[in-house]
């Protein structure tokens, strides 16, 4: 309770903490001393030169967010990215690097390690200060951090990603599906802060989705919930690569530059490109409708390509209103490209907060 | 705890209850006395003629399941059905009546009331003994028992079904979507007793689904989760009525006899009928795949028509295995036609059990 109260404010006196928590003064004093010993709290006056002050002002204490740090990592087909924060979750730095979609697992992980090393060095944060690392990547991820299936990244299926990354970090490494992480991120500080029942759609040639039900991530029985991209394999034979092509040849499944070119041509009025984009949006609407009918969320957030795909929003709203019995709100991602890494960071923060509560429990027990 | 222990066994001595609950003998004695006063427990020896016995045998007590009764009601397009149980949930009697799909809301409710009256009279259970009534019906049902949208039944959309039925009963009336109720039923005593992550598909011309996540019903933000039947409105224009037709005219959306005739002809080898059934199964596979991809359940249970649709099971398993990243188990409903009313009964039982626990809490607090 004391830690909660102190994290919610910049700094506080013992009197203030006593009032907010409803605990007795001696208890608060004892807990604060324990938290100072654990390195999670410090006296603020001492920090700001109490010597200069007159009389004996009330001692002020603050939560030491800098007592530990967190990383949120994204490993995608075209780039790796890393976010760094202290224990308050505020982003202190970011680093991203392009990576070739054909890169091997070793190359990709090496690229990520370089990005992390640069980020930590720039921020002056020692590796030993890391308390948890969240990682988000395309595919079905098992609870132990193994990638069960991922078609987007070479050598990714079967990779023990959590174990591999654990060699670089002494703290816990948590691995999550990228769309799931993005859903968590939009709920934390994006387009979904007001809703606990959300579907986040990571639009792309093979769209994936992450869902929050009652504010909690719905992973599914085998971690595969939201893998709606496979739906197009059924019934209608055309792949998104074919739908989006303006020639008789399908696009390469991971060639996002070719996709961007089609969108650009469509904006310039090219008829074939417009027809291709139209086909693609129809497919997206169908996939999103399937998710909405199955889950009935309050809000659908569209991210991934859709950041540059404003054209998809109106058809989505229109079609959902026509065909869903109770259409949800539809919004664009507010976090854009940062959504996946931000969600990974939030998952790391969740893990550390659980630990902090455990510390708190221990401290309280000792009173 | 005492009530739980007593419900789990036919009858028990105070010594046995003390051992099972870990409570002290005086506490158990006091609670049992209170439960006897509340009419929920009775002494068994007294019931079976203790006078004839020699010496002074240990007193035996049993839970009085007959202290209250429950109804599970189904209101469908073609029939209304009622199940009756005592507080132990064991079905004591059933009554069903056909009703025309064009019947007005008043006619349909009157038909249901007649069925209920006959059932209660036959079982010799006074209406005043009813503790809760569960009702399941097609459509989106609001928390207050209003049918928000139902295309299957005339005059059903907007009907305050809970309120209307409350006039016939003095106890709480709980209204639920039919597929949701069936999912609960299969989990209770059907094909899904071993799994907490289940999608139940009520196959029909417009299939609906109910989902359990972690053993709990997932209703969705607005109670519309699983209304997958609307998916066919998107993209592919053909309605199920058209798909299943063997002529150039679509079937009537509610004409189940015509549907049965097509299935029968297909079994007899009629080529057009076989093609129609094939089309219908493909659509069902697509709808189920959408649900599976969105939710990732452990188990899919197919009910509704599928009870007479064994042919759908193999294609479903095959297609789900091909296209779902982690295919679920697929099973046929074990409860068949009784699934919906059974689920309604279970919902009534859930409600009453919550009340019983409340009684228990009060009794304990008084000790």
XYZ file of C-alpha atoms in Angstrom, chain B residues 60-295:
236
model
C -27.788 -39.004 9.895
C -28.596 -35.894 7.892
C -29.184 -35.223 4.243
C -29.475 -32.228 1.938
C -33.126 -31.560 1.083
C -32.898 -31.185 -2.698
C -36.704 -31.104 -2.689
C -36.631 -27.854 -0.684
C -36.845 -26.019 -3.986
C -37.200 -26.544 -7.706
C -35.824 -25.099 -10.928
C -37.021 -24.771 -14.500
C -34.926 -24.687 -17.658
C -36.928 -23.323 -20.581
C -36.205 -23.211 -24.300
C -38.125 -20.946 -26.653
C -37.189 -21.763 -30.231
C -38.661 -21.120 -33.669
C -40.303 -24.541 -33.886
C -40.768 -25.671 -30.333
C -40.883 -24.693 -26.703
C -39.463 -27.023 -24.061
C -39.237 -27.149 -20.293
C -37.090 -29.156 -17.898
C -37.765 -29.460 -14.169
C -35.285 -30.337 -11.435
C -34.946 -30.140 -7.679
C -32.037 -28.263 -6.081
C -29.636 -31.085 -6.925
C -30.029 -30.323 -10.654
C -31.212 -33.839 -11.516
C -33.942 -33.659 -14.176
C -37.311 -34.815 -12.778
C -39.417 -34.183 -15.836
C -39.557 -32.674 -19.298
C -42.252 -31.241 -21.511
C -42.007 -29.962 -25.081
C -44.543 -28.578 -27.506
C -44.329 -27.760 -31.176
C -45.019 -24.195 -32.142
C -45.407 -22.674 -35.562
C -42.476 -20.565 -36.754
C -44.970 -17.825 -37.653
C -46.534 -17.753 -34.167
C -46.780 -14.339 -32.489
C -44.863 -13.608 -29.306
C -48.086 -13.962 -27.284
C -48.942 -17.304 -28.836
C -45.397 -18.581 -28.298
C -45.341 -17.540 -24.644
C -48.793 -19.010 -24.080
C -47.586 -22.307 -25.534
C -44.645 -22.219 -23.125
C -46.886 -21.463 -20.151
C -49.072 -24.444 -21.021
C -46.016 -26.702 -21.234
C -44.771 -25.474 -17.858
C -48.172 -25.884 -16.204
C -48.465 -29.456 -17.493
C -44.935 -30.274 -16.375
C -45.452 -28.941 -12.846
C -48.806 -30.694 -12.513
C -47.455 -34.008 -13.715
C -44.496 -33.797 -11.310
C -46.693 -32.650 -8.418
C -44.476 -29.618 -7.819
C -46.260 -26.453 -6.661
C -45.304 -23.257 -8.499
C -44.364 -21.710 -5.143
C -41.515 -24.223 -4.831
C -39.678 -22.717 -7.823
C -36.466 -20.940 -6.803
C -35.228 -19.835 -10.262
C -36.178 -20.146 -13.925
C -33.611 -20.145 -16.738
C -34.782 -19.283 -20.254
C -32.817 -19.687 -23.488
C -33.848 -18.275 -26.853
C -32.249 -17.238 -30.158
C -30.938 -13.688 -30.398
C -28.907 -11.141 -28.529
C -30.159 -10.930 -24.971
C -29.456 -7.951 -22.723
C -28.528 -8.359 -19.078
C -32.055 -7.293 -18.029
C -33.683 -10.068 -20.081
C -34.684 -7.933 -23.067
C -34.185 -9.482 -26.504
C -32.137 -6.872 -28.301
C -32.216 -8.565 -31.682
C -33.613 -11.845 -32.919
C -34.312 -12.562 -36.553
C -35.505 -16.122 -36.054
C -38.706 -15.450 -34.072
C -41.537 -13.080 -35.025
C -42.021 -10.081 -32.688
C -38.990 -11.154 -30.709
C -36.671 -8.180 -31.264
C -37.233 -5.682 -28.461
C -39.356 -8.116 -26.418
C -38.888 -7.753 -22.657
C -38.839 -11.483 -22.295
C -37.561 -11.572 -18.719
C -40.221 -9.151 -17.572
C -43.002 -10.961 -19.448
C -42.098 -14.305 -17.919
C -41.651 -12.815 -14.458
C -45.426 -12.371 -14.384
C -45.793 -16.159 -14.389
C -43.187 -16.823 -11.719
C -42.455 -15.332 -8.308
C -38.778 -16.388 -8.448
C -35.943 -14.834 -10.488
C -36.114 -15.403 -14.265
C -32.773 -15.465 -16.103
C -32.715 -15.083 -19.898
C -29.811 -16.243 -22.056
C -28.971 -16.731 -25.720
C -29.694 -20.304 -26.879
C -26.185 -21.162 -28.104
C -24.675 -19.762 -24.902
C -27.019 -21.934 -22.854
C -26.127 -24.986 -24.934
C -22.413 -24.340 -24.364
C -23.023 -24.281 -20.618
C -25.047 -27.500 -20.886
C -22.392 -29.431 -22.808
C -19.845 -28.309 -20.222
C -22.116 -29.426 -17.405
C -23.144 -32.866 -18.601
C -22.405 -33.220 -22.313
C -19.466 -33.431 -24.674
C -17.397 -30.723 -22.962
C -17.190 -31.846 -19.353
C -13.417 -32.242 -19.679
C -12.651 -28.807 -21.110
C -12.981 -25.225 -19.889
C -12.221 -23.600 -23.263
C -15.052 -24.575 -25.533
C -16.896 -23.230 -28.533
C -20.371 -24.695 -29.015
C -21.765 -24.254 -32.521
C -25.528 -24.412 -32.901
C -25.576 -25.444 -36.548
C -28.531 -24.330 -38.575
C -29.379 -22.150 -41.528
C -27.952 -19.294 -39.496
C -25.440 -20.808 -37.098
C -24.805 -19.273 -33.702
C -22.149 -20.088 -31.154
C -21.564 -19.930 -27.427
C -18.099 -19.842 -25.883
C -16.650 -20.762 -22.537
C -13.287 -19.234 -21.677
C -11.676 -20.657 -18.566
C -14.999 -22.327 -17.768
C -16.956 -19.078 -17.853
C -19.463 -17.971 -20.471
C -18.041 -15.295 -22.767
C -21.036 -13.114 -23.622
C -19.105 -10.263 -25.222
C -19.363 -6.581 -24.525
C -22.949 -6.361 -25.744
C -24.040 -9.977 -25.410
C -23.490 -10.644 -29.113
C -20.397 -12.868 -28.992
C -20.627 -15.894 -31.274
C -23.299 -14.540 -33.635
C -21.218 -15.917 -36.480
C -24.234 -16.471 -38.710
C -23.893 -12.913 -39.977
C -20.475 -13.651 -41.474
C -21.944 -15.064 -44.660
C -23.464 -11.685 -45.368
C -19.945 -10.439 -46.024
C -17.957 -11.110 -49.126
C -19.744 -14.195 -50.339
C -23.277 -13.260 -51.199
C -24.975 -16.637 -51.119
C -27.193 -17.258 -48.134
C -27.303 -20.702 -46.521
C -30.867 -21.000 -47.816
C -29.499 -20.706 -51.348
C -26.555 -22.977 -50.719
C -28.793 -25.732 -49.421
C -31.391 -25.483 -52.161
C -31.617 -28.156 -54.833
C -33.736 -25.933 -57.041
C -33.199 -22.419 -58.312
C -35.279 -21.090 -55.422
C -33.722 -20.673 -51.969
C -35.296 -22.565 -49.072
C -37.379 -20.686 -46.536
C -34.953 -19.540 -43.805
C -36.847 -21.387 -41.085
C -38.105 -24.373 -43.053
C -36.285 -27.164 -41.266
C -38.402 -29.858 -42.883
C -37.181 -28.780 -46.314
C -33.640 -28.918 -44.959
C -34.193 -32.392 -43.554
C -35.529 -33.463 -46.958
C -32.353 -32.247 -48.664
C -30.194 -34.154 -46.168
C -32.314 -37.288 -46.669
C -32.046 -37.043 -50.448
C -28.300 -36.576 -50.171
C -28.030 -39.739 -48.086
C -30.025 -41.565 -50.767
C -27.403 -40.511 -53.309
C -29.237 -37.657 -55.073
C -26.475 -35.680 -56.807
C -28.023 -32.233 -56.517
C -28.793 -32.776 -52.853
C -25.264 -34.021 -52.215
C -23.827 -30.928 -53.847
C -26.133 -28.738 -51.747
C -25.099 -30.454 -48.513
C -21.462 -30.170 -49.571
C -21.872 -26.406 -50.058
C -23.582 -26.090 -46.702
C -20.844 -27.992 -44.895
C -18.179 -25.827 -46.519
C -19.934 -22.742 -45.199
C -20.200 -24.276 -41.736
C -16.499 -25.118 -41.834
C -15.702 -21.533 -42.734
C -17.842 -20.126 -39.909
C -16.391 -22.531 -37.366
C -12.867 -21.756 -38.566
C -13.504 -18.060 -37.997
C -14.560 -18.788 -34.423
C -11.611 -21.072 -33.829
C -9.083 -18.597 -35.223
C -10.518 -15.784 -33.133
C -10.838 -17.698 -29.859
